[in-house]
């Protein structure tokens, strides 16, 4: 490669004194400040912010309708249209979970159950939301489409124990999910 | 016993002016700094911290735009661990923070905060010590801060601190000269070094940079005063910029330049000791603005010939005009502090050689030439036209020579190739 020699730009006298540039700087900063104070910050509309700065004033203004489709919130368990708990407690998510946030206690499904042929289900399923990093690996690895990252992002609690989502809580947030592959149905 | 009464009044003044006026200005300017820089950068800044009235059973918390934030900051700094590294020189390490705050607070005593208040016929000036050497006293004391910073840098026994301390010394010494030289025109004009008298003069005859009234009557300035605006403005410019350098504020904050020196001279400090440095910096900024306002922008005077009328306001024998003037002074002060902040978030940091060149090659000469220009304008009525003309020519010649020297000193040596 040929060596390219860059010349520093020659400044004229006005630029050397640079008072003009500083004054221009004042105008730019002040215009931003004034527009912010008037609630018309640049980009406030696009970001659906409060207008005082591009910041969203959180508890009063919510993200909820701004979230993109691919948003990764709290991981949850789901049931399908037939009311079946989809997790077969294969524990793949437990093993893939990078921060080891998931704890599963597997158990068998009693033989008189309608879905006895599925054989296993979790008796306990805890996700420690203090550990979870919302990576979505569990959702990706699950062979049963049983675990999904929902759009809930307000995961709070007063104690560490409160921050562990147990099975009941997980199904509560997850709810019913339709349009999944139902591979345990009777073949027609 | 009038002596004891005098001392009591003095103590009241010290407590009221230093601890109830200037010190609260420090957290307020920190708050303004955070909010103002936030809106400049399209952010919000601290707007939530308030008094949690809901804890006491009220319906709503009290926010008031996050004005309680400085209190929270202070409490936080108090509760942090006060860590002294084992390798520092303990005595100096402990002394340094106090040495930076104390001078800044001592200089408060010559700043006139308002016109005299009189109660029961006894007049009290709103200044702690009405010294006849006001500005000199401020310069003498405020340059002591450099000891604090240098000692902090040296005693921390860390390279970043040391470089910060050394930079600060060099910077302060360079700018002290411009600072002193730049106000000589002002002192020549007033013929007085007493800040109270300077302000009284400005209240009567127009601010130095706004001479639109004389003896209480509005009107355009005469030729001499109008001409004096030129050196006055140059002096204002140099003085303001030197104050920026003196207080280690942004375009010149090389002693604590985060990008190069971690935290500069206070890298090794934590908790309240760090807070003292922080306070010292902001207190210096408050005092610097107070000095600029006092010398150039009329101090406590409201202006436009209204000061006499305000002075005469009274309830019974209590003339409270001084308090209104105190308010006017504080408003001017806060506006100027906002200007300081605006500059900080607008102008990028100077390189060290640029800083030194600005001080020694440009401002030093400009201030010197300015002194002679001011002297010529002030002395003009007593001189014959020939002498004035000769002086002007001489001044132009000297200015041209100075500019030429500055240009030559800037010329780069030719690059030699082997
Ligand atoms: S989202 Fe990631 S961290 Fe959270 S439970 Fe799933 S695998 Fe674990
Ligand atoms: S959620 Fe999915 S991956 Fe995890 S145990 Fe249940 S079936 Fe297996």
Coordinates of C-alpha atoms and ligand atoms in Angstrom, one line a residue:
Chain A
X1 CA 0.0 0.0 0.0
X2 CA 1.2 3.4 -0.8
X3 CA 1.9 5.7 2.1
X4 CA -0.7 8.4 2.3
X5 CA 0.5 11.6 4.0
X6 CA -2.3 13.6 5.5
X7 CA -1.9 17.3 5.8
X8 CA -3.4 19.0 8.8
X9 CA -5.9 21.5 7.5
X10 CA -4.6 25.1 7.3
X11 CA -6.6 27.3 9.7
X12 CA -7.4 30.8 8.8
X13 CA -7.0 33.6 11.4
X14 CA -10.6 33.4 12.6
X15 CA -10.4 29.7 13.2
X16 CA -7.1 30.1 15.0
X17 CA -8.7 32.5 17.6
X18 CA -11.5 30.0 17.9
X19 CA -13.8 32.4 19.7
X20 CA -16.2 31.9 16.9
X21 CA -16.2 28.2 17.4
X22 CA -16.7 28.5 21.1
X23 CA -19.7 30.9 20.5
X24 CA -21.2 28.4 18.1
X25 CA -20.7 25.7 20.7
X26 CA -22.6 27.8 23.2
X27 CA -25.5 28.1 20.7
X28 CA -25.6 24.4 20.2
X29 CA -25.5 23.5 23.8
X30 CA -28.0 26.2 24.8
X31 CA -30.4 25.2 22.0
X32 CA -30.4 21.6 23.3
X33 CA -30.9 22.9 26.9
X34 CA -33.8 25.2 25.9
X35 CA -35.5 22.5 23.8
X36 CA -35.2 20.1 26.6
X37 CA -36.7 22.5 29.1
X38 CA -39.6 23.2 26.7
X39 CA -40.2 19.4 26.5
X40 CA -39.1 19.2 22.9
X41 CA -35.9 17.3 23.0
X42 CA -34.5 16.1 19.7
X43 CA -35.7 12.5 19.3
X44 CA -38.2 12.7 22.2
X45 CA -41.0 11.6 19.8
X46 CA -39.3 8.6 18.3
X47 CA -38.3 7.4 21.8
X48 CA -41.7 8.1 23.3
X49 CA -40.0 9.9 26.1
X50 CA -41.2 12.6 28.5
X51 CA -39.7 15.3 26.3
X52 CA -37.5 16.5 29.2
X53 CA -34.5 14.8 27.7
X54 CA -34.9 11.6 25.7
X55 CA -35.3 9.7 28.9
X56 CA -38.6 7.9 29.6
X57 CA -40.0 8.8 33.1
X58 CA -40.4 5.2 34.1
X59 CA -43.1 4.5 36.6
X60 CA -45.4 7.1 35.1
X61 CA -44.5 6.3 31.5
X62 CA -44.3 2.6 30.6
X63 CA -42.4 0.7 27.9
X64 CA -45.1 -1.8 27.5
X65 CA -46.4 -0.8 24.0
X66 CA -42.9 0.0 22.8
X67 CA -41.4 -3.5 23.4
X68 CA -40.3 -5.2 20.2
X69 CA -41.6 -8.7 19.3
X70 CA -38.2 -10.2 20.2
X71 CA -38.1 -8.7 23.6
X72 CA -36.7 -11.1 26.2
X73 CA -38.4 -10.7 29.6
X74 CA -39.0 -13.2 32.4
X75 CA -38.8 -16.9 31.4
X76 CA -42.1 -18.7 32.1
X77 CA -43.7 -22.1 31.6
X78 CA -46.7 -22.4 29.4
X79 CA -49.7 -24.7 29.0
X80 CA -51.2 -25.4 25.6
X81 CA -54.8 -25.2 24.3
X82 CA -55.6 -28.6 25.7
X83 CA -54.6 -27.6 29.2
X84 CA -51.6 -29.8 29.2
X85 CA -48.5 -28.8 31.1
X86 CA -45.9 -29.0 28.4
X87 CA -42.7 -29.4 30.3
X88 CA -41.6 -33.0 30.4
X89 CA -38.8 -32.3 32.9
X90 CA -36.0 -33.3 30.5
X91 CA -33.8 -30.8 32.4
X92 CA -32.1 -29.6 29.2
X93 CA -32.9 -26.0 30.2
X94 CA -31.4 -26.6 33.7
X95 CA -28.2 -27.8 32.1
X96 CA -27.9 -25.1 29.4
X97 CA -28.8 -22.2 31.7
X98 CA -25.5 -20.3 31.9
X99 CA -25.9 -18.8 35.4
X100 CA -27.6 -22.0 36.7
X101 CA -30.8 -20.2 37.5
X102 CA -33.1 -23.1 36.9
X103 CA -33.7 -25.9 39.4
X104 CA -36.0 -28.8 38.4
X105 CA -37.3 -31.7 40.5
X106 CA -38.6 -34.3 38.0
X107 CA -41.3 -36.8 38.8
X108 CA -43.4 -39.4 37.0
X109 CA -46.9 -38.9 35.7
X110 CA -49.2 -41.3 37.4
X111 CA -50.6 -44.1 35.0
X112 CA -54.2 -43.0 35.4
X113 CA -53.4 -39.6 33.9
X114 CA -54.7 -38.7 30.5
X115 CA -51.2 -37.9 29.4
X116 CA -49.6 -40.9 31.1
X117 CA -47.6 -41.7 28.0
X118 CA -45.6 -38.5 28.4
X119 CA -44.2 -40.2 31.4
X120 CA -42.4 -37.3 33.1
X121 CA -43.3 -33.9 34.5
X122 CA -41.6 -31.5 36.9
X123 CA -42.9 -31.6 40.4
X124 CA -41.0 -28.5 41.2
X125 CA -39.6 -25.9 38.8
X126 CA -37.8 -22.9 40.2
X127 CA -36.2 -20.1 38.3
X128 CA -34.1 -17.8 40.4
X129 CA -34.7 -14.4 38.9
X130 CA -31.7 -12.9 40.7
X131 CA -29.5 -15.3 38.7
X132 CA -31.3 -15.2 35.4
X133 CA -29.6 -13.1 32.7
X134 CA -32.5 -13.2 30.3
X135 CA -30.4 -14.9 27.7
X136 CA -33.2 -17.0 26.2
X137 CA -31.1 -20.2 26.0
X138 CA -33.8 -22.2 27.9
X139 CA -36.4 -21.2 25.3
X140 CA -34.1 -22.2 22.5
X141 CA -33.1 -25.5 23.9
X142 CA -36.5 -26.8 25.1
X143 CA -37.6 -29.7 22.9
X144 CA -41.2 -29.3 24.0
X145 CA -41.8 -25.6 23.5
X146 CA -42.6 -25.4 27.1
X147 CA -40.5 -22.5 28.3
X148 CA -40.8 -19.0 26.8
X149 CA -39.4 -15.6 27.6
X150 CA -42.4 -13.3 28.1
X151 CA -42.5 -9.5 28.1
X152 CA -42.6 -9.1 31.8
X153 CA -39.7 -7.0 32.9
X154 CA -40.9 -5.8 36.3
X155 CA -39.5 -8.6 38.4
X156 CA -39.1 -7.3 41.9
X157 CA -39.2 -8.5 45.5
X158 CA -38.3 -7.7 49.0
X159 CA -36.4 -10.8 49.8
X160 CA -34.3 -13.3 48.0
X161 CA -36.9 -16.0 48.4
X162 CA -39.5 -13.8 46.8
X163 CA -37.3 -13.5 43.7
X164 CA -37.4 -17.2 43.1
X165 CA -40.3 -18.0 40.7
X166 CA -41.8 -21.4 41.6
X167 CA -43.8 -23.6 39.3
X168 CA -47.1 -21.9 40.2
X169 CA -45.9 -18.5 39.6
X170 CA -44.2 -19.5 36.3
X171 CA -47.5 -20.9 35.0
X172 CA -49.3 -17.9 36.2
X173 CA -47.1 -15.5 34.2
X174 CA -46.8 -17.9 31.2
X175 CA -50.5 -18.7 30.9
X176 CA -51.9 -20.5 27.9
X177 CA -50.0 -20.5 24.6
X178 CA -51.7 -21.5 21.4
X179 CA -50.5 -22.6 18.1
X180 CA -47.7 -24.9 19.3
X181 CA -46.6 -28.2 17.9
X182 CA -48.6 -30.9 19.7
X183 CA -46.6 -34.0 19.3
X184 CA -48.2 -36.0 22.1
X185 CA -51.7 -35.9 20.4
X186 CA -53.2 -39.1 19.1
X187 CA -52.2 -39.8 15.5
X188 CA -55.3 -39.6 13.3
Chain B
X1 CA -19.5 46.8 76.4
X2 CA -19.4 47.8 72.7
X3 CA -16.3 45.6 72.1
X4 CA -18.2 42.4 72.8
X5 CA -21.1 43.6 70.8
X6 CA -18.8 44.2 67.9
X7 CA -17.3 40.7 68.2
X8 CA -20.8 39.3 68.4
X9 CA -21.9 41.1 65.3
X10 CA -18.8 39.9 63.5
X11 CA -19.5 36.3 64.5
X12 CA -23.1 36.6 63.3
X13 CA -21.9 38.0 60.0
X14 CA -19.4 35.2 59.6
X15 CA -21.9 32.5 60.4
X16 CA -24.7 34.1 58.3
X17 CA -22.6 35.0 55.2
X18 CA -20.2 32.1 55.1
X19 CA -22.3 29.2 56.4
X20 CA -25.8 30.4 55.4
X21 CA -25.0 32.0 52.1
X22 CA -21.8 30.7 50.5
X23 CA -21.7 27.1 51.7
X24 CA -25.3 26.3 50.7
X25 CA -24.3 27.7 47.3
X26 CA -21.9 24.8 46.9
X27 CA -24.5 22.0 46.9
X28 CA -26.8 24.2 44.9
X29 CA -24.3 24.7 42.2
X30 CA -23.6 21.0 42.2
X31 CA -27.3 20.4 41.7
X32 CA -27.4 23.0 38.9
X33 CA -24.4 21.5 37.4
X34 CA -26.1 18.1 37.2
X35 CA -29.4 19.3 36.0
X36 CA -28.0 21.8 33.5
X37 CA -25.5 19.4 32.0
X38 CA -28.4 16.9 31.8
X39 CA -30.6 19.1 29.7
X40 CA -27.7 20.1 27.5
X41 CA -27.1 16.4 26.8
X42 CA -30.8 15.7 26.3
X43 CA -31.1 13.9 29.6
X44 CA -33.1 14.6 32.7
X45 CA -30.7 14.6 35.6
X46 CA -31.6 13.9 39.3
X47 CA -35.3 14.9 39.5
X48 CA -36.6 12.3 41.9
X49 CA -34.8 12.6 45.2
X50 CA -37.2 14.1 47.7
X51 CA -38.5 13.8 51.1
X52 CA -40.3 10.5 51.3
X53 CA -43.5 11.8 53.0
X54 CA -45.2 8.5 52.2
X55 CA -43.1 6.9 54.9
X56 CA -44.7 9.2 57.4
X57 CA -48.2 8.5 56.2
X58 CA -48.7 11.3 53.7
X59 CA -50.3 10.7 50.4
X60 CA -47.5 11.9 48.2
X61 CA -43.8 12.2 48.3
X62 CA -42.2 15.6 48.1
X63 CA -39.9 15.9 45.1
X64 CA -39.5 19.5 44.1
X65 CA -37.3 18.7 41.1
X66 CA -34.9 16.6 43.0
X67 CA -33.5 19.6 45.0
X68 CA -32.8 17.2 47.9
X69 CA -30.2 15.4 45.8
X70 CA -27.2 17.3 47.2
X71 CA -28.2 16.3 50.7
X72 CA -28.4 12.7 49.6
X73 CA -24.9 13.1 48.0
X74 CA -23.5 14.6 51.1
X75 CA -24.9 11.8 53.3
X76 CA -23.6 9.2 50.9
X77 CA -20.1 10.7 51.0
X78 CA -20.3 10.8 54.8
X79 CA -21.2 7.1 55.0
X80 CA -18.5 5.9 52.7
X81 CA -15.4 4.3 54.1
X82 CA -12.7 6.8 54.7
X83 CA -9.8 4.9 53.3
X84 CA -6.2 5.9 53.8
X85 CA -3.8 3.9 51.7
X86 CA -0.9 2.5 53.7
X87 CA 1.8 4.0 51.4
X88 CA 0.8 7.7 51.8
X89 CA 2.6 10.4 53.8
X90 CA -0.1 10.5 56.4
X91 CA 0.3 14.0 57.9
X92 CA 0.2 15.8 54.6
X93 CA -2.4 13.5 53.2
X94 CA -4.7 14.5 56.0
X95 CA -3.8 18.2 55.8
X96 CA -4.3 18.6 52.1
X97 CA -8.1 18.6 51.8
X98 CA -8.4 21.2 54.6
X99 CA -5.8 23.3 52.8
X100 CA -7.9 23.4 49.7
X101 CA -11.2 24.3 51.4
X102 CA -10.1 26.8 54.0
X103 CA -8.6 29.4 51.7
X104 CA -11.6 29.4 49.4
X105 CA -13.9 30.0 52.4
X106 CA -11.5 32.7 53.9
X107 CA -11.7 34.8 50.8
X108 CA -15.5 35.1 51.3
X109 CA -14.8 37.7 54.0
X110 CA -14.0 40.6 51.6
X111 CA -16.8 40.1 49.2
X112 CA -19.5 42.7 49.7
X113 CA -22.8 40.9 49.7
X114 CA -25.1 43.8 49.9
X115 CA -25.5 47.5 50.8
X116 CA -25.4 48.4 54.5
X117 CA -28.4 47.5 56.6
X118 CA -29.2 49.7 59.5
X119 CA -31.1 48.8 62.6
X120 CA -31.8 51.4 65.3
X121 CA -29.5 53.8 63.6
X122 CA -26.5 51.6 63.7
X123 CA -25.3 50.8 60.3
X124 CA -24.0 47.3 59.4
X125 CA -22.1 46.5 56.2
X126 CA -22.9 43.2 54.6
X127 CA -19.3 42.3 54.4
X128 CA -17.3 40.4 57.0
X129 CA -14.1 42.3 56.8
X130 CA -14.2 45.6 54.9
X131 CA -10.5 45.5 53.9
X132 CA -8.9 48.2 51.8
X133 CA -7.0 45.7 49.8
X134 CA -9.9 43.5 48.7
X135 CA -8.8 41.9 45.5
X136 CA -5.2 41.6 46.6
X137 CA -6.4 39.7 49.7
X138 CA -8.4 37.4 47.6
X139 CA -5.5 36.6 45.3
X140 CA -3.1 36.2 48.2
X141 CA -5.3 33.7 50.0
X142 CA -6.9 31.9 47.1
X143 CA -3.4 31.1 45.7
X144 CA -2.8 29.1 48.9
X145 CA -5.2 26.4 47.6
X146 CA -2.4 25.3 45.3
X147 CA -0.6 24.1 48.4
X148 CA -3.5 21.8 49.2
X149 CA -3.6 20.4 45.7
X150 CA 0.2 20.0 45.4
X151 CA 0.5 18.4 48.8
X152 CA -2.4 16.0 48.0
X153 CA -0.6 15.1 44.8
X154 CA 2.7 14.5 46.4
X155 CA 1.6 12.9 49.6
X156 CA -0.6 10.4 47.8
X157 CA 2.5 8.7 46.6
X158 CA 1.0 7.8 43.3
X159 CA 2.1 8.8 39.9
X160 CA -1.3 10.1 38.7
X161 CA -1.8 12.3 41.8
X162 CA 1.7 13.6 41.5
X163 CA 1.3 14.6 37.9
X164 CA -2.0 16.2 38.7
X165 CA -0.5 18.2 41.6
X166 CA 2.4 19.4 39.5
X167 CA 0.2 20.4 36.7
X168 CA -2.0 22.3 39.0
X169 CA 1.0 24.2 40.5
X170 CA 2.3 25.2 37.1
X171 CA -1.2 26.2 35.9
X172 CA -2.0 28.3 39.0
X173 CA 1.3 30.2 38.9
X174 CA 0.9 31.0 35.2
X175 CA -2.6 32.2 35.5
X176 CA -2.1 34.1 38.8
X177 CA -0.1 36.6 36.8
X178 CA -2.9 37.2 34.2
X179 CA -5.4 37.4 37.0
X180 CA -3.5 40.1 38.8
X181 CA -2.6 42.1 35.6
X182 CA -6.0 41.9 34.1
X183 CA -7.7 43.8 36.9
X184 CA -5.2 46.6 37.1
X185 CA -7.3 48.6 34.6
X186 CA -10.3 48.2 36.8
X187 CA -8.4 49.3 39.9
X188 CA -7.0 52.3 37.9
X189 CA -10.5 53.3 36.9
X190 CA -11.9 53.3 40.4
X191 CA -8.7 54.3 42.1
X192 CA -9.7 52.1 45.0
X193 CA -8.9 48.6 46.3
X194 CA -11.9 48.4 48.6
X195 CA -14.5 46.1 47.1
X196 CA -17.4 47.8 49.0
X197 CA -16.4 51.2 47.6
X198 CA -15.9 49.8 44.1
X199 CA -19.4 48.3 44.2
X200 CA -20.9 51.6 45.7
X201 CA -19.2 53.4 42.9
X202 CA -20.7 51.1 40.3
X203 CA -24.2 51.5 41.9
X204 CA -23.9 55.2 41.6
X205 CA -22.1 55.6 38.2
X206 CA -23.0 52.5 36.2
X207 CA -21.5 49.0 36.2
X208 CA -18.2 48.7 34.6
X209 CA -19.6 46.8 31.6
X210 CA -22.9 48.6 31.6
X211 CA -22.3 52.3 32.3
X212 CA -25.8 53.4 31.4
X213 CA -26.5 55.8 34.3
X214 CA -24.6 58.3 36.3
X215 CA -25.4 59.8 39.7
X216 CA -28.7 58.1 39.7
X217 CA -29.8 59.3 36.3
X218 CA -30.1 57.1 33.2
X219 CA -28.2 58.3 30.2
X220 CA -25.6 57.3 27.7
X221 CA -22.0 57.4 29.0
X222 CA -19.6 60.2 28.1
X223 CA -16.8 59.5 25.7
X224 CA -14.2 58.6 28.2
X225 CA -16.4 56.0 29.9
X226 CA -17.5 54.6 26.6
X227 CA -13.9 54.3 25.4
X228 CA -13.0 52.6 28.7
X229 CA -15.4 49.8 27.8
X230 CA -12.8 48.4 25.5
X231 CA -10.1 47.8 28.1
X232 CA -12.8 46.9 30.6
X233 CA -14.1 44.2 28.3
X234 CA -10.6 42.9 27.5
X235 CA -10.0 42.8 31.3
X236 CA -13.3 41.0 31.9
X237 CA -12.4 38.4 29.3
X238 CA -8.9 37.7 30.6
X239 CA -10.0 37.8 34.2
X240 CA -12.9 35.4 33.6
X241 CA -10.8 32.9 31.6
X242 CA -8.0 33.1 34.2
X243 CA -10.6 32.4 37.0
X244 CA -11.6 29.3 35.0
X245 CA -8.0 28.2 35.0
X246 CA -7.5 29.2 38.7
X247 CA -10.5 27.1 39.8
X248 CA -9.5 24.1 37.7
X249 CA -12.8 24.3 35.8
X250 CA -13.4 22.5 32.6
X251 CA -11.5 23.9 29.7
X252 CA -8.5 23.9 32.0
X253 CA -9.2 21.0 34.4
X254 CA -5.9 19.3 33.6
X255 CA -5.0 18.6 37.2
X256 CA -7.9 16.2 37.5
X257 CA -8.2 15.3 33.9
X258 CA -10.1 12.0 34.1
X259 CA -9.0 10.7 30.7
X260 CA -5.3 10.9 31.5
X261 CA -4.9 10.9 35.2
X262 CA -7.8 8.8 36.6
X263 CA -8.8 11.5 39.1
X264 CA -5.7 13.7 39.2
X265 CA -4.6 14.9 42.6
X266 CA -7.6 13.3 44.4
X267 CA -7.2 9.8 42.9
X268 CA -6.3 8.3 46.3
X269 CA -8.9 10.1 48.3
X270 CA -12.3 8.8 49.4
X271 CA -15.3 9.7 51.5
X272 CA -15.3 13.1 53.3
X273 CA -11.7 13.9 52.3
X274 CA -12.7 13.7 48.6
X275 CA -15.8 15.7 49.4
X276 CA -13.7 18.4 50.8
X277 CA -11.7 18.7 47.6
X278 CA -15.0 18.7 45.7
X279 CA -16.3 21.4 48.0
X280 CA -13.1 23.4 47.7
X281 CA -13.4 23.3 43.9
X282 CA -17.0 24.5 43.9
X283 CA -16.4 27.1 46.7
X284 CA -13.5 28.5 44.6
X285 CA -16.0 28.7 41.7
X286 CA -18.5 30.5 43.8
X287 CA -15.9 33.0 45.0
X288 CA -14.5 33.4 41.5
X289 CA -18.0 34.3 40.2
X290 CA -18.5 36.6 43.2
X291 CA -15.3 38.4 42.4
X292 CA -16.2 38.8 38.7
X293 CA -19.7 40.0 39.5
X294 CA -18.3 42.4 42.1
X295 CA -15.6 43.9 39.9
X296 CA -17.3 44.0 36.5
X297 CA -21.1 43.5 36.8
X298 CA -22.0 45.8 39.6
X299 CA -21.9 43.5 42.6
X300 CA -25.0 43.9 44.7
X301 CA -26.3 46.8 42.8
X302 CA -29.6 46.4 40.9
X303 CA -28.7 49.2 38.6
X304 CA -30.5 51.7 36.4
X305 CA -30.5 54.3 39.2
X306 CA -32.7 52.2 41.5
X307 CA -30.1 51.5 44.2
X308 CA -30.6 54.8 46.1
X309 CA -34.4 54.2 46.2
X310 CA -33.8 50.6 47.4
X311 CA -31.4 51.8 50.1
X312 CA -34.0 54.1 51.5
X313 CA -36.6 51.4 51.9
X314 CA -37.3 51.0 55.6
X315 CA -39.8 49.7 58.2
X316 CA -39.4 51.9 61.2
X317 CA -35.7 52.3 61.8
X318 CA -34.9 49.0 60.0
X319 CA -33.6 49.7 56.6
X320 CA -33.8 46.4 54.7
X321 CA -32.6 47.6 51.3
X322 CA -29.4 45.6 51.9
X323 CA -31.3 42.4 51.9
X324 CA -32.8 43.1 48.5
X325 CA -29.3 43.9 47.3
X326 CA -28.2 40.6 48.8
X327 CA -30.8 38.9 46.6
X328 CA -29.7 40.8 43.5
X329 CA -26.1 39.7 44.2
X330 CA -27.1 36.1 44.7
X331 CA -29.1 36.1 41.4
X332 CA -26.2 37.5 39.5
X333 CA -23.9 35.0 41.2
X334 CA -26.1 32.1 40.2
X335 CA -26.4 33.3 36.7
X336 CA -22.6 33.5 36.5
X337 CA -22.3 30.0 38.0
X338 CA -24.7 28.7 35.3
X339 CA -22.4 30.3 32.8
X340 CA -19.4 28.5 34.3
X341 CA -21.4 25.2 33.9
X342 CA -22.4 26.0 30.4
X343 CA -18.7 26.6 29.5
X344 CA -17.8 23.3 31.2
X345 CA -20.2 21.3 29.0
X346 CA -19.4 23.2 25.8
X347 CA -15.7 23.8 25.5
X348 CA -13.5 20.7 25.2
X349 CA -10.4 20.4 27.4
X350 CA -7.2 22.2 26.4
X351 CA -3.9 20.4 25.8
X352 CA -1.3 21.2 28.4
X353 CA 1.0 23.1 26.0
X354 CA -2.0 25.1 24.7
X355 CA -2.9 26.0 28.2
X356 CA 0.6 27.3 29.0
X357 CA 0.8 29.2 25.7
X358 CA -2.6 30.8 26.2
X359 CA -1.4 32.0 29.6
X360 CA 2.1 33.1 28.9
X361 CA 2.1 34.1 25.3
X362 CA -1.4 35.5 24.8
X363 CA -3.0 36.6 28.0
X364 CA 0.1 37.9 29.8
X365 CA 0.9 40.3 26.9
X366 CA -2.7 41.2 26.3
X367 CA -3.2 42.1 29.9
X368 CA 0.0 44.2 29.9
X369 CA -1.0 46.1 26.8
X370 CA -4.4 46.5 28.3
X371 CA -3.0 48.2 31.4
X372 CA -1.4 50.8 29.2
X373 CA -4.4 51.3 27.1
X374 CA -6.6 51.8 30.2
X375 CA -4.0 54.2 31.6
X376 CA -4.0 56.2 28.4
X377 CA -7.8 56.5 28.3
X378 CA -8.0 57.4 32.0
X379 CA -5.3 60.0 31.8
X380 CA -6.4 61.4 28.4
X381 CA -8.4 64.5 29.8
X382 CA -5.3 65.8 31.5
X383 CA -3.0 65.3 28.5
X384 CA -2.5 67.4 25.4
X385 CA -3.5 65.9 22.0
X386 CA 0.1 65.4 21.0
X387 CA 0.9 63.2 23.9
X388 CA -2.3 61.2 23.5
X389 CA -1.5 60.7 19.8
X390 CA 2.1 59.7 20.7
X391 CA 0.9 57.3 23.4
X392 CA -1.6 55.7 21.0
X393 CA 1.1 55.2 18.3
X394 CA 3.5 53.8 20.9
X395 CA 0.8 51.5 22.1
X396 CA 0.0 50.3 18.6
X397 CA 3.7 49.7 17.9
X398 CA 4.1 47.7 21.1
X399 CA 1.0 45.7 20.4
X400 CA 2.2 44.9 16.9
X401 CA 5.6 43.9 18.3
X402 CA 4.0 41.6 20.8
X403 CA 1.8 40.0 18.2
X404 CA 4.9 39.5 16.0
X405 CA 6.8 37.9 18.8
X406 CA 3.9 35.6 19.5
X407 CA 3.7 34.6 15.9
X408 CA 7.4 34.0 15.7
X409 CA 7.4 31.9 18.8
X410 CA 4.7 29.8 17.2
X411 CA 6.6 29.1 14.0
X412 CA 7.5 25.4 13.8
X413 CA 11.1 24.5 13.2
X414 CA 11.8 23.0 9.8
X415 CA 11.6 19.2 9.7
X416 CA 15.0 17.8 8.8
X417 CA 15.3 14.5 7.1
X418 CA 18.3 12.2 7.3
Ligands
LIG1 S1 -33.2 -17.0 30.2 FE1 -31.1 -17.8 30.3 S2 -30.5 -17.4 32.4 FE2 -32.7 -17.1 32.4 S3 -33.5 -19.1 33.0 FE3 -33.3 -19.1 30.8 S4 -31.4 -20.0 30.3 FE4 -31.3 -19.4 32.5
LIG2 S1 -38.8 -26.5 30.2 FE1 -38.3 -27.6 28.3 S2 -36.1 -27.9 28.5 FE2 -36.8 -27.4 30.5 S3 -37.2 -29.3 31.5 FE3 -39.1 -28.7 30.7 S4 -39.2 -29.6 28.7 FE4 -37.1 -29.7 29.3

